[in-house]
Amino acid sequence: MSIVIENSSTHETSPSPASLTPVISADVSDYHRDGYLILRQFFDPALIQQISDEAISLLIERRDLIDTNNLRCRFQPHHQNGECLFETFDPVIDLSPACGMIARDQRLFQVLEMLYGEPAALFKDKLIFKPPGAKGYGIHQDYIAWKNFPRSFLTVLVPIDACSPENGSTELYAGLHHDGPLTPEDGAYHELTIDQLQGVKPLKLTLAPGDIAIFGGFTPHGSAPNASDVWRRQLYLSYNALSDGGDQRSAHYATFQSWLKERYAEFGKTETYFR
Ligand SMILES: O=C(O)CCC(=O)C(=O)O
């Protein structure tokens, strides 16, 4: 089934400029078959520039938040020298109004409603900076078997900088989502083995600011280190189908932060807090 979204339809963030693709066709059956969908020129690059500006301001003006004990922040080692690099704010929409506008964009919600066959609810929002040198992610599925974690979880990846394999873009493994979780449903985070990828080759995303990629919670993905000298900043906005738990963003963050606190404590890190 093909869907067509008129750019002139309701758009809470900013009017769609004439320069954007006038009609966006998204093939819902392809999304369900492959476990991902790419929409080119979905957002106005001027809006993405606003996010870029806010992301820079956050790094300069909110140094107070960037702390290894702050559960909002994630760090990654430099892939060569091990230096600890700040990598992510999770959540981010309470810090950045522009990120919040994108997360609640009405055209985006229309696409999600077509994919789900029902309205979507925002579940999670993070801004991954992935500075030069930052190590990537092992291959995993985002679904984690916590009580009430929605099986309808999906993520909208919004690049702020152009991304490609050179700066460690996200790599998706198509068609492996049909069997649900590929690792034990024990509430722990698991990475996938080569065998579990069944010979599927990764699609290494190449996206420009304004493009988006949408992938499901069972779609295996990961990323290589950022071996370039440029940032790879991306928003990861995650949603659930409304009938699959309703609006549970606050409940998710409460669960996520107490889970993180326990994991850190296991490594002797007991001074953690959220701010
Ligand atoms: O940064 C990436 O490309 C992947 C991030 C990711 O998989 C995650 O945050 O779960």
PDB file of C-alpha atoms and ligand atoms in Angstrom:
ATOM      1  CA  MET A   1       0.000   0.000   0.000  1.00  0.00           C
ATOM      2  CA  SER A   2       1.344   3.440  -0.856  1.00  0.00           C
ATOM      3  CA  ILE A   3       0.570   6.451   1.222  1.00  0.00           C
ATOM      4  CA  VAL A   4       0.722  10.030   0.106  1.00  0.00           C
ATOM      5  CA  ILE A   5       1.143  12.936   2.443  1.00  0.00           C
ATOM      6  CA  GLU A   6       0.515  16.399   1.193  1.00  0.00           C
ATOM      7  CA  ASN A   7       3.097  18.837   2.478  1.00  0.00           C
ATOM      8  CA  SER A   8       0.394  21.432   2.821  1.00  0.00           C
ATOM      9  CA  SER A   9      -1.350  19.397   5.536  1.00  0.00           C
ATOM     10  CA  THR A  10      -1.233  20.415   9.200  1.00  0.00           C
ATOM     11  CA  HIS A  11       2.334  21.107  10.275  1.00  0.00           C
ATOM     12  CA  GLU A  12       2.753  22.335  13.784  1.00  0.00           C
ATOM     13  CA  THR A  13       6.388  23.315  13.590  1.00  0.00           C
ATOM     14  CA  SER A  14       6.724  25.592  10.585  1.00  0.00           C
ATOM     15  CA  PRO A  15       5.063  25.916   7.207  1.00  0.00           C
ATOM     16  CA  SER A  16       6.576  23.602   4.618  1.00  0.00           C
ATOM     17  CA  PRO A  17       8.547  25.694   2.156  1.00  0.00           C
ATOM     18  CA  ALA A  18       7.897  25.234  -1.529  1.00  0.00           C
ATOM     19  CA  SER A  19      11.422  23.866  -1.933  1.00  0.00           C
ATOM     20  CA  LEU A  20      10.509  20.681  -0.052  1.00  0.00           C
ATOM     21  CA  THR A  21       9.380  17.634  -2.019  1.00  0.00           C
ATOM     22  CA  PRO A  22       5.718  18.524  -2.646  1.00  0.00           C
ATOM     23  CA  VAL A  23       4.416  14.999  -2.057  1.00  0.00           C
ATOM     24  CA  ILE A  24       6.021  12.322   0.081  1.00  0.00           C
ATOM     25  CA  SER A  25       5.143   8.717  -0.766  1.00  0.00           C
ATOM     26  CA  ALA A  26       5.889   6.207   1.928  1.00  0.00           C
ATOM     27  CA  ASP A  27       5.281   2.584   1.258  1.00  0.00           C
ATOM     28  CA  VAL A  28       3.759   1.132   4.402  1.00  0.00           C
ATOM     29  CA  SER A  29       4.080  -2.434   3.155  1.00  0.00           C
ATOM     30  CA  ASP A  30       7.814  -1.886   2.533  1.00  0.00           C
ATOM     31  CA  TYR A  31       8.174  -0.643   6.116  1.00  0.00           C
ATOM     32  CA  HIS A  32       6.460  -3.761   7.432  1.00  0.00           C
ATOM     33  CA  ARG A  33       8.491  -5.993   5.118  1.00  0.00           C
ATOM     34  CA  ASP A  34      11.923  -4.430   5.750  1.00  0.00           C
ATOM     35  CA  GLY A  35      11.525  -2.999   9.243  1.00  0.00           C
ATOM     36  CA  TYR A  36      12.604   0.471   8.165  1.00  0.00           C
ATOM     37  CA  LEU A  37      11.635   3.373   5.936  1.00  0.00           C
ATOM     38  CA  ILE A  38      13.615   6.357   4.652  1.00  0.00           C
ATOM     39  CA  LEU A  39      11.872   9.630   3.798  1.00  0.00           C
ATOM     40  CA  ARG A  40      14.043  12.158   2.004  1.00  0.00           C
ATOM     41  CA  GLN A  41      13.622  15.923   2.521  1.00  0.00           C
ATOM     42  CA  PHE A  42      10.919  15.395   5.135  1.00  0.00           C
ATOM     43  CA  PHE A  43      11.861  18.376   7.311  1.00  0.00           C
ATOM     44  CA  ASP A  44      12.723  21.895   6.292  1.00  0.00           C
ATOM     45  CA  PRO A  45      16.546  22.186   6.548  1.00  0.00           C
ATOM     46  CA  ALA A  46      15.992  25.594   8.229  1.00  0.00           C
ATOM     47  CA  LEU A  47      14.283  23.798  11.115  1.00  0.00           C
ATOM     48  CA  ILE A  48      17.150  21.313  11.326  1.00  0.00           C
ATOM     49  CA  GLN A  49      19.537  24.283  11.411  1.00  0.00           C
ATOM     50  CA  GLN A  50      17.574  25.566  14.439  1.00  0.00           C
ATOM     51  CA  ILE A  51      18.165  22.227  16.154  1.00  0.00           C
ATOM     52  CA  SER A  52      21.833  22.399  15.243  1.00  0.00           C
ATOM     53  CA  ASP A  53      22.091  25.862  16.813  1.00  0.00           C
ATOM     54  CA  GLU A  54      20.339  24.701  19.977  1.00  0.00           C
ATOM     55  CA  ALA A  55      22.543  21.607  20.168  1.00  0.00           C
ATOM     56  CA  ILE A  56      25.636  23.834  20.070  1.00  0.00           C
ATOM     57  CA  SER A  57      24.157  26.153  22.714  1.00  0.00           C
ATOM     58  CA  LEU A  58      23.400  23.179  24.970  1.00  0.00           C
ATOM     59  CA  LEU A  59      27.030  22.087  24.820  1.00  0.00           C
ATOM     60  CA  ILE A  60      28.234  25.579  25.694  1.00  0.00           C
ATOM     61  CA  GLU A  61      25.586  26.777  28.145  1.00  0.00           C
ATOM     62  CA  ARG A  62      24.654  23.525  29.900  1.00  0.00           C
ATOM     63  CA  ARG A  63      28.113  22.324  30.879  1.00  0.00           C
ATOM     64  CA  ASP A  64      26.577  21.976  34.345  1.00  0.00           C
ATOM     65  CA  LEU A  65      24.594  18.967  33.089  1.00  0.00           C
ATOM     66  CA  ILE A  66      27.488  17.137  31.488  1.00  0.00           C
ATOM     67  CA  ASP A  67      28.623  14.864  34.256  1.00  0.00           C
ATOM     68  CA  THR A  68      29.277  11.126  34.316  1.00  0.00           C
ATOM     69  CA  ASN A  69      26.991  10.836  37.366  1.00  0.00           C
ATOM     70  CA  ASN A  70      24.071  12.513  35.600  1.00  0.00           C
ATOM     71  CA  LEU A  71      21.739   9.800  34.294  1.00  0.00           C
ATOM     72  CA  ARG A  72      20.675  12.145  31.493  1.00  0.00           C
ATOM     73  CA  CYS A  73      24.133  11.881  29.924  1.00  0.00           C
ATOM     74  CA  ARG A  74      25.838   9.078  28.091  1.00  0.00           C
ATOM     75  CA  PHE A  75      29.549   8.872  27.336  1.00  0.00           C
ATOM     76  CA  GLN A  76      31.520   6.745  24.874  1.00  0.00           C
ATOM     77  CA  PRO A  77      35.236   5.965  24.754  1.00  0.00           C
ATOM     78  CA  HIS A  78      37.337   7.264  21.870  1.00  0.00           C
ATOM     79  CA  HIS A  79      37.685   4.249  19.589  1.00  0.00           C
ATOM     80  CA  GLN A  80      41.485   4.585  19.475  1.00  0.00           C
ATOM     81  CA  ASN A  81      42.777   6.209  22.664  1.00  0.00           C
ATOM     82  CA  GLY A  82      39.916   5.382  25.082  1.00  0.00           C
ATOM     83  CA  GLU A  83      39.335   9.037  26.072  1.00  0.00           C
ATOM     84  CA  CYS A  84      35.892   9.441  27.657  1.00  0.00           C
ATOM     85  CA  LEU A  85      33.752  11.537  25.273  1.00  0.00           C
ATOM     86  CA  PHE A  86      30.354  13.069  26.029  1.00  0.00           C
ATOM     87  CA  GLU A  87      27.909  11.530  23.567  1.00  0.00           C
ATOM     88  CA  THR A  88      24.189  11.822  24.428  1.00  0.00           C
ATOM     89  CA  PHE A  89      21.458  13.752  26.250  1.00  0.00           C
ATOM     90  CA  ASP A  90      18.580  11.382  27.011  1.00  0.00           C
ATOM     91  CA  PRO A  91      15.985  12.899  27.367  1.00  0.00           C
ATOM     92  CA  VAL A  92      16.477  16.143  25.447  1.00  0.00           C
ATOM     93  CA  ILE A  93      13.122  17.768  24.622  1.00  0.00           C
ATOM     94  CA  ASP A  94      12.929  19.436  28.056  1.00  0.00           C
ATOM     95  CA  LEU A  95      16.259  21.146  27.249  1.00  0.00           C
ATOM     96  CA  SER A  96      15.665  22.084  23.622  1.00  0.00           C
ATOM     97  CA  PRO A  97      12.375  23.578  22.353  1.00  0.00           C
ATOM     98  CA  ALA A  98      13.391  22.906  18.726  1.00  0.00           C
ATOM     99  CA  CYS A  99      13.901  19.205  19.483  1.00  0.00           C
ATOM    100  CA  GLY A 100      10.490  19.221  21.168  1.00  0.00           C
ATOM    101  CA  MET A 101       8.888  20.777  18.079  1.00  0.00           C
ATOM    102  CA  ILE A 102      10.303  18.059  15.846  1.00  0.00           C
ATOM    103  CA  ALA A 103       9.283  15.296  18.284  1.00  0.00           C
ATOM    104  CA  ARG A 104       5.670  16.534  18.185  1.00  0.00           C
ATOM    105  CA  ASP A 105       5.536  17.507  14.530  1.00  0.00           C
ATOM    106  CA  GLN A 106       2.050  16.866  13.128  1.00  0.00           C
ATOM    107  CA  ARG A 107       3.250  15.634   9.717  1.00  0.00           C
ATOM    108  CA  LEU A 108       5.480  13.148  11.481  1.00  0.00           C
ATOM    109  CA  PHE A 109       2.525  11.966  13.579  1.00  0.00           C
ATOM    110  CA  GLN A 110       0.537  11.480  10.363  1.00  0.00           C
ATOM    111  CA  VAL A 111       3.228   9.196   8.964  1.00  0.00           C
ATOM    112  CA  LEU A 112       3.400   7.243  12.231  1.00  0.00           C
ATOM    113  CA  GLU A 113      -0.380   6.853  12.254  1.00  0.00           C
ATOM    114  CA  MET A 114      -0.193   5.358   8.760  1.00  0.00           C
ATOM    115  CA  LEU A 115       2.543   2.937   9.812  1.00  0.00           C
ATOM    116  CA  TYR A 116       0.708   1.926  12.989  1.00  0.00           C
ATOM    117  CA  GLY A 117      -2.827   2.090  11.626  1.00  0.00           C
ATOM    118  CA  GLU A 118      -3.620   4.165  14.712  1.00  0.00           C
ATOM    119  CA  PRO A 119      -2.232   7.247  16.498  1.00  0.00           C
ATOM    120  CA  ALA A 120       1.255   7.254  18.005  1.00  0.00           C
ATOM    121  CA  ALA A 121       2.521   8.525  21.378  1.00  0.00           C
ATOM    122  CA  LEU A 122       6.000   9.926  22.071  1.00  0.00           C
ATOM    123  CA  PHE A 123       7.901   7.445  24.262  1.00  0.00           C
ATOM    124  CA  LYS A 124      11.540   8.611  24.363  1.00  0.00           C
ATOM    125  CA  ASP A 125      13.785  11.325  22.925  1.00  0.00           C
ATOM    126  CA  LYS A 126      17.542  11.576  22.819  1.00  0.00           C
ATOM    127  CA  LEU A 127      20.181  13.640  21.087  1.00  0.00           C
ATOM    128  CA  ILE A 128      23.305  11.692  20.161  1.00  0.00           C
ATOM    129  CA  PHE A 129      26.243  13.977  19.371  1.00  0.00           C
ATOM    130  CA  LYS A 130      28.719  11.245  18.361  1.00  0.00           C
ATOM    131  CA  PRO A 131      31.789  13.483  18.243  1.00  0.00           C
ATOM    132  CA  PRO A 132      34.837  12.582  16.145  1.00  0.00           C
ATOM    133  CA  GLY A 133      36.438   9.454  17.585  1.00  0.00           C
ATOM    134  CA  ALA A 134      33.380   8.180  19.475  1.00  0.00           C
ATOM    135  CA  LYS A 135      33.011   4.439  19.469  1.00  0.00           C
ATOM    136  CA  GLY A 136      29.861   3.076  17.870  1.00  0.00           C
ATOM    137  CA  TYR A 137      27.203   0.668  19.096  1.00  0.00           C
ATOM    138  CA  GLY A 138      27.124  -3.122  19.032  1.00  0.00           C
ATOM    139  CA  ILE A 139      24.285  -4.593  17.016  1.00  0.00           C
ATOM    140  CA  HIS A 140      21.102  -4.804  19.057  1.00  0.00           C
ATOM    141  CA  GLN A 141      17.327  -4.506  18.972  1.00  0.00           C
ATOM    142  CA  ASP A 142      15.862  -1.577  20.915  1.00  0.00           C
ATOM    143  CA  TYR A 143      13.031  -3.671  22.365  1.00  0.00           C
ATOM    144  CA  ILE A 144      13.938  -4.714  25.904  1.00  0.00           C
ATOM    145  CA  ALA A 145      11.723  -7.067  27.876  1.00  0.00           C
ATOM    146  CA  TRP A 146      10.755  -4.758  30.723  1.00  0.00           C
ATOM    147  CA  LYS A 147       7.218  -4.920  32.078  1.00  0.00           C
ATOM    148  CA  ASN A 148       5.057  -2.694  29.852  1.00  0.00           C
ATOM    149  CA  PHE A 149       7.823  -1.936  27.315  1.00  0.00           C
ATOM    150  CA  PRO A 150       5.809  -1.462  24.095  1.00  0.00           C
ATOM    151  CA  ARG A 151       6.325  -4.027  21.355  1.00  0.00           C
ATOM    152  CA  SER A 152       5.165  -1.290  18.953  1.00  0.00           C
ATOM    153  CA  PHE A 153       8.261   0.818  19.827  1.00  0.00           C
ATOM    154  CA  LEU A 154       9.814   2.474  16.775  1.00  0.00           C
ATOM    155  CA  THR A 155      12.415   5.181  16.294  1.00  0.00           C
ATOM    156  CA  VAL A 156      12.527   8.174  13.988  1.00  0.00           C
ATOM    157  CA  LEU A 157      16.157   9.064  13.304  1.00  0.00           C
ATOM    158  CA  VAL A 158      16.561  12.752  12.455  1.00  0.00           C
ATOM    159  CA  PRO A 159      20.072  13.644  11.281  1.00  0.00           C
ATOM    160  CA  ILE A 160      21.305  17.107  12.211  1.00  0.00           C
ATOM    161  CA  ASP A 161      24.591  16.642  10.365  1.00  0.00           C
ATOM    162  CA  ALA A 162      24.911  14.695   7.139  1.00  0.00           C
ATOM    163  CA  CYS A 163      25.658  11.089   8.041  1.00  0.00           C
ATOM    164  CA  SER A 164      27.434   8.386   6.098  1.00  0.00           C
ATOM    165  CA  PRO A 165      29.661   5.404   6.913  1.00  0.00           C
ATOM    166  CA  GLU A 166      32.599   7.867   7.216  1.00  0.00           C
ATOM    167  CA  ASN A 167      31.205   9.437  10.396  1.00  0.00           C
ATOM    168  CA  GLY A 168      29.726   6.236  11.801  1.00  0.00           C
ATOM    169  CA  SER A 169      26.162   6.297  10.513  1.00  0.00           C
ATOM    170  CA  THR A 170      23.569   3.906  11.891  1.00  0.00           C
ATOM    171  CA  GLU A 171      23.517   0.512  10.158  1.00  0.00           C
ATOM    172  CA  LEU A 172      20.211  -1.321   9.810  1.00  0.00           C
ATOM    173  CA  TYR A 173      19.635  -5.033   9.196  1.00  0.00           C
ATOM    174  CA  ALA A 174      16.516  -5.337   7.058  1.00  0.00           C
ATOM    175  CA  GLY A 175      13.899  -8.025   7.355  1.00  0.00           C
ATOM    176  CA  LEU A 176      15.028  -9.506  10.677  1.00  0.00           C
ATOM    177  CA  HIS A 177      12.240  -7.975  12.759  1.00  0.00           C
ATOM    178  CA  HIS A 178       9.554 -10.502  11.875  1.00  0.00           C
ATOM    179  CA  ASP A 179      10.402 -12.929  14.685  1.00  0.00           C
ATOM    180  CA  GLY A 180      10.400 -10.281  17.419  1.00  0.00           C
ATOM    181  CA  PRO A 181      13.173 -10.513  20.020  1.00  0.00           C
ATOM    182  CA  LEU A 182      16.210 -12.486  18.830  1.00  0.00           C
ATOM    183  CA  THR A 183      17.731 -12.616  22.334  1.00  0.00           C
ATOM    184  CA  PRO A 184      16.316 -13.826  25.683  1.00  0.00           C
ATOM    185  CA  GLU A 185      13.374 -11.813  27.045  1.00  0.00           C
ATOM    186  CA  ASP A 186      14.982 -11.479  30.480  1.00  0.00           C
ATOM    187  CA  GLY A 187      14.971  -7.692  30.893  1.00  0.00           C
ATOM    188  CA  ALA A 188      18.707  -7.387  30.170  1.00  0.00           C
ATOM    189  CA  TYR A 189      20.344  -5.522  27.271  1.00  0.00           C
ATOM    190  CA  HIS A 190      21.739  -7.967  24.708  1.00  0.00           C
ATOM    191  CA  GLU A 191      23.877  -7.575  21.613  1.00  0.00           C
ATOM    192  CA  LEU A 192      23.336  -9.892  18.666  1.00  0.00           C
ATOM    193  CA  THR A 193      25.793 -12.474  17.409  1.00  0.00           C
ATOM    194  CA  ILE A 194      26.817 -12.782  13.765  1.00  0.00           C
ATOM    195  CA  ASP A 195      24.762 -15.995  13.553  1.00  0.00           C
ATOM    196  CA  GLN A 196      21.633 -14.167  14.645  1.00  0.00           C
ATOM    197  CA  LEU A 197      22.048 -11.790  11.679  1.00  0.00           C
ATOM    198  CA  GLN A 198      21.476 -14.724   9.309  1.00  0.00           C
ATOM    199  CA  GLY A 199      23.868 -13.434   6.642  1.00  0.00           C
ATOM    200  CA  VAL A 200      21.962 -10.149   6.191  1.00  0.00           C
ATOM    201  CA  LYS A 201      24.287  -7.307   5.175  1.00  0.00           C
ATOM    202  CA  PRO A 202      23.845  -3.942   6.894  1.00  0.00           C
ATOM    203  CA  LEU A 203      22.312  -0.946   5.206  1.00  0.00           C
ATOM    204  CA  LYS A 204      24.726   1.865   6.195  1.00  0.00           C
ATOM    205  CA  LEU A 205      22.596   4.987   6.217  1.00  0.00           C
ATOM    206  CA  THR A 206      23.587   8.006   4.159  1.00  0.00           C
ATOM    207  CA  LEU A 207      21.260  10.881   5.033  1.00  0.00           C
ATOM    208  CA  ALA A 208      21.208  14.654   4.631  1.00  0.00           C
ATOM    209  CA  PRO A 209      19.733  17.119   7.129  1.00  0.00           C
ATOM    210  CA  GLY A 210      15.973  17.125   6.437  1.00  0.00           C
ATOM    211  CA  ASP A 211      15.848  13.376   5.646  1.00  0.00           C
ATOM    212  CA  ILE A 212      14.553  10.910   8.232  1.00  0.00           C
ATOM    213  CA  ALA A 213      14.813   7.143   8.748  1.00  0.00           C
ATOM    214  CA  ILE A 214      12.204   5.194  10.706  1.00  0.00           C
ATOM    215  CA  PHE A 215      12.944   1.736  12.103  1.00  0.00           C
ATOM    216  CA  GLY A 216      11.147  -0.633  14.425  1.00  0.00           C
ATOM    217  CA  GLY A 217      12.130  -1.807  17.899  1.00  0.00           C
ATOM    218  CA  PHE A 218      12.916  -5.300  16.571  1.00  0.00           C
ATOM    219  CA  THR A 219      15.061  -4.079  13.657  1.00  0.00           C
ATOM    220  CA  PRO A 220      18.690  -4.938  14.478  1.00  0.00           C
ATOM    221  CA  HIS A 221      21.018  -1.953  14.199  1.00  0.00           C
ATOM    222  CA  GLY A 222      24.357  -0.639  15.388  1.00  0.00           C
ATOM    223  CA  SER A 223      27.078   1.714  14.213  1.00  0.00           C
ATOM    224  CA  ALA A 224      30.811   1.898  13.612  1.00  0.00           C
ATOM    225  CA  PRO A 225      33.077   4.466  15.319  1.00  0.00           C
ATOM    226  CA  ASN A 226      33.080   8.014  14.038  1.00  0.00           C
ATOM    227  CA  ALA A 227      36.471   7.830  12.339  1.00  0.00           C
ATOM    228  CA  SER A 228      36.031  11.229  10.661  1.00  0.00           C
ATOM    229  CA  ASP A 229      36.840  14.694  11.991  1.00  0.00           C
ATOM    230  CA  VAL A 230      33.207  15.884  11.867  1.00  0.00           C
ATOM    231  CA  TRP A 231      30.305  15.396  14.277  1.00  0.00           C
ATOM    232  CA  ARG A 232      27.467  12.984  13.580  1.00  0.00           C
ATOM    233  CA  ARG A 233      24.630  14.558  15.554  1.00  0.00           C
ATOM    234  CA  GLN A 234      21.208  12.852  15.396  1.00  0.00           C
ATOM    235  CA  LEU A 235      17.908  12.993  17.192  1.00  0.00           C
ATOM    236  CA  TYR A 236      16.443   9.599  18.091  1.00  0.00           C
ATOM    237  CA  LEU A 237      12.721  10.030  18.676  1.00  0.00           C
ATOM    238  CA  SER A 238      10.886   6.905  19.763  1.00  0.00           C
ATOM    239  CA  TYR A 239       7.151   6.257  19.791  1.00  0.00           C
ATOM    240  CA  ASN A 240       4.593   3.575  20.593  1.00  0.00           C
ATOM    241  CA  ALA A 241       1.159   2.844  19.157  1.00  0.00           C
ATOM    242  CA  LEU A 242      -1.357   4.602  21.390  1.00  0.00           C
ATOM    243  CA  SER A 243      -3.267   1.375  22.112  1.00  0.00           C
ATOM    244  CA  ASP A 244       0.023  -0.183  23.317  1.00  0.00           C
ATOM    245  CA  GLY A 245       0.226   1.561  26.698  1.00  0.00           C
ATOM    246  CA  GLY A 246      -0.914   5.094  25.844  1.00  0.00           C
ATOM    247  CA  ASP A 247       1.254   8.070  26.800  1.00  0.00           C
ATOM    248  CA  GLN A 248       3.982   6.451  28.902  1.00  0.00           C
ATOM    249  CA  ARG A 249       6.978   8.743  28.365  1.00  0.00           C
ATOM    250  CA  SER A 250       7.178   9.756  32.055  1.00  0.00           C
ATOM    251  CA  ALA A 251       6.713   6.172  33.215  1.00  0.00           C
ATOM    252  CA  HIS A 252       9.398   5.027  30.779  1.00  0.00           C
ATOM    253  CA  TYR A 253      11.947   7.555  32.058  1.00  0.00           C
ATOM    254  CA  ALA A 254      11.201   6.616  35.689  1.00  0.00           C
ATOM    255  CA  THR A 255      11.818   2.931  34.868  1.00  0.00           C
ATOM    256  CA  PHE A 256      14.842   3.675  32.666  1.00  0.00           C
ATOM    257  CA  GLN A 257      16.543   5.844  35.277  1.00  0.00           C
ATOM    258  CA  SER A 258      16.074   3.360  38.093  1.00  0.00           C
ATOM    259  CA  TRP A 259      17.366   0.575  35.800  1.00  0.00           C
ATOM    260  CA  LEU A 260      20.421   2.705  34.936  1.00  0.00           C
ATOM    261  CA  LYS A 261      21.002   3.514  38.614  1.00  0.00           C
ATOM    262  CA  GLU A 262      21.065  -0.202  39.451  1.00  0.00           C
ATOM    263  CA  ARG A 263      23.417  -1.036  36.562  1.00  0.00           C
ATOM    264  CA  TYR A 264      25.845   1.766  37.565  1.00  0.00           C
ATOM    265  CA  ALA A 265      25.714   0.662  41.211  1.00  0.00           C
ATOM    266  CA  GLU A 266      26.785  -2.835  40.139  1.00  0.00           C
ATOM    267  CA  PHE A 267      30.017  -1.187  38.933  1.00  0.00           C
ATOM    268  CA  GLY A 268      30.448   0.710  42.209  1.00  0.00           C
ATOM    269  CA  LYS A 269      29.070   3.967  40.800  1.00  0.00           C
ATOM    270  CA  THR A 270      26.617   4.989  43.511  1.00  0.00           C
ATOM    271  CA  GLU A 271      26.553   8.811  43.276  1.00  0.00           C
ATOM    272  CA  THR A 272      24.274   8.990  40.271  1.00  0.00           C
ATOM    273  CA  TYR A 273      21.404  11.478  39.966  1.00  0.00           C
ATOM    274  CA  PHE A 274      19.134  12.869  37.288  1.00  0.00           C
ATOM    275  CA  ARG A 275      19.119  16.539  36.360  1.00  0.00           C
TER     276      ARG A 275
HETATM  277  O1  LIG B   1      24.312   6.005  17.319  1.00  0.00           O
HETATM  278  C1  LIG B   1      23.877   5.090  16.630  1.00  0.00           C
HETATM  279  O2  LIG B   1      24.051   5.015  15.423  1.00  0.00           O
HETATM  280  C2  LIG B   1      23.056   3.990  17.261  1.00  0.00           C
HETATM  281  C3  LIG B   1      22.447   4.387  18.551  1.00  0.00           C
HETATM  282  C4  LIG B   1      21.603   3.313  19.116  1.00  0.00           C
HETATM  283  O3  LIG B   1      21.491   2.256  18.571  1.00  0.00           O
HETATM  284  C5  LIG B   1      20.887   3.510  20.353  1.00  0.00           C
HETATM  285  O4  LIG B   1      21.015   4.569  20.994  1.00  0.00           O
HETATM  286  O5  LIG B   1      20.150   2.570  20.748  1.00  0.00           O
END
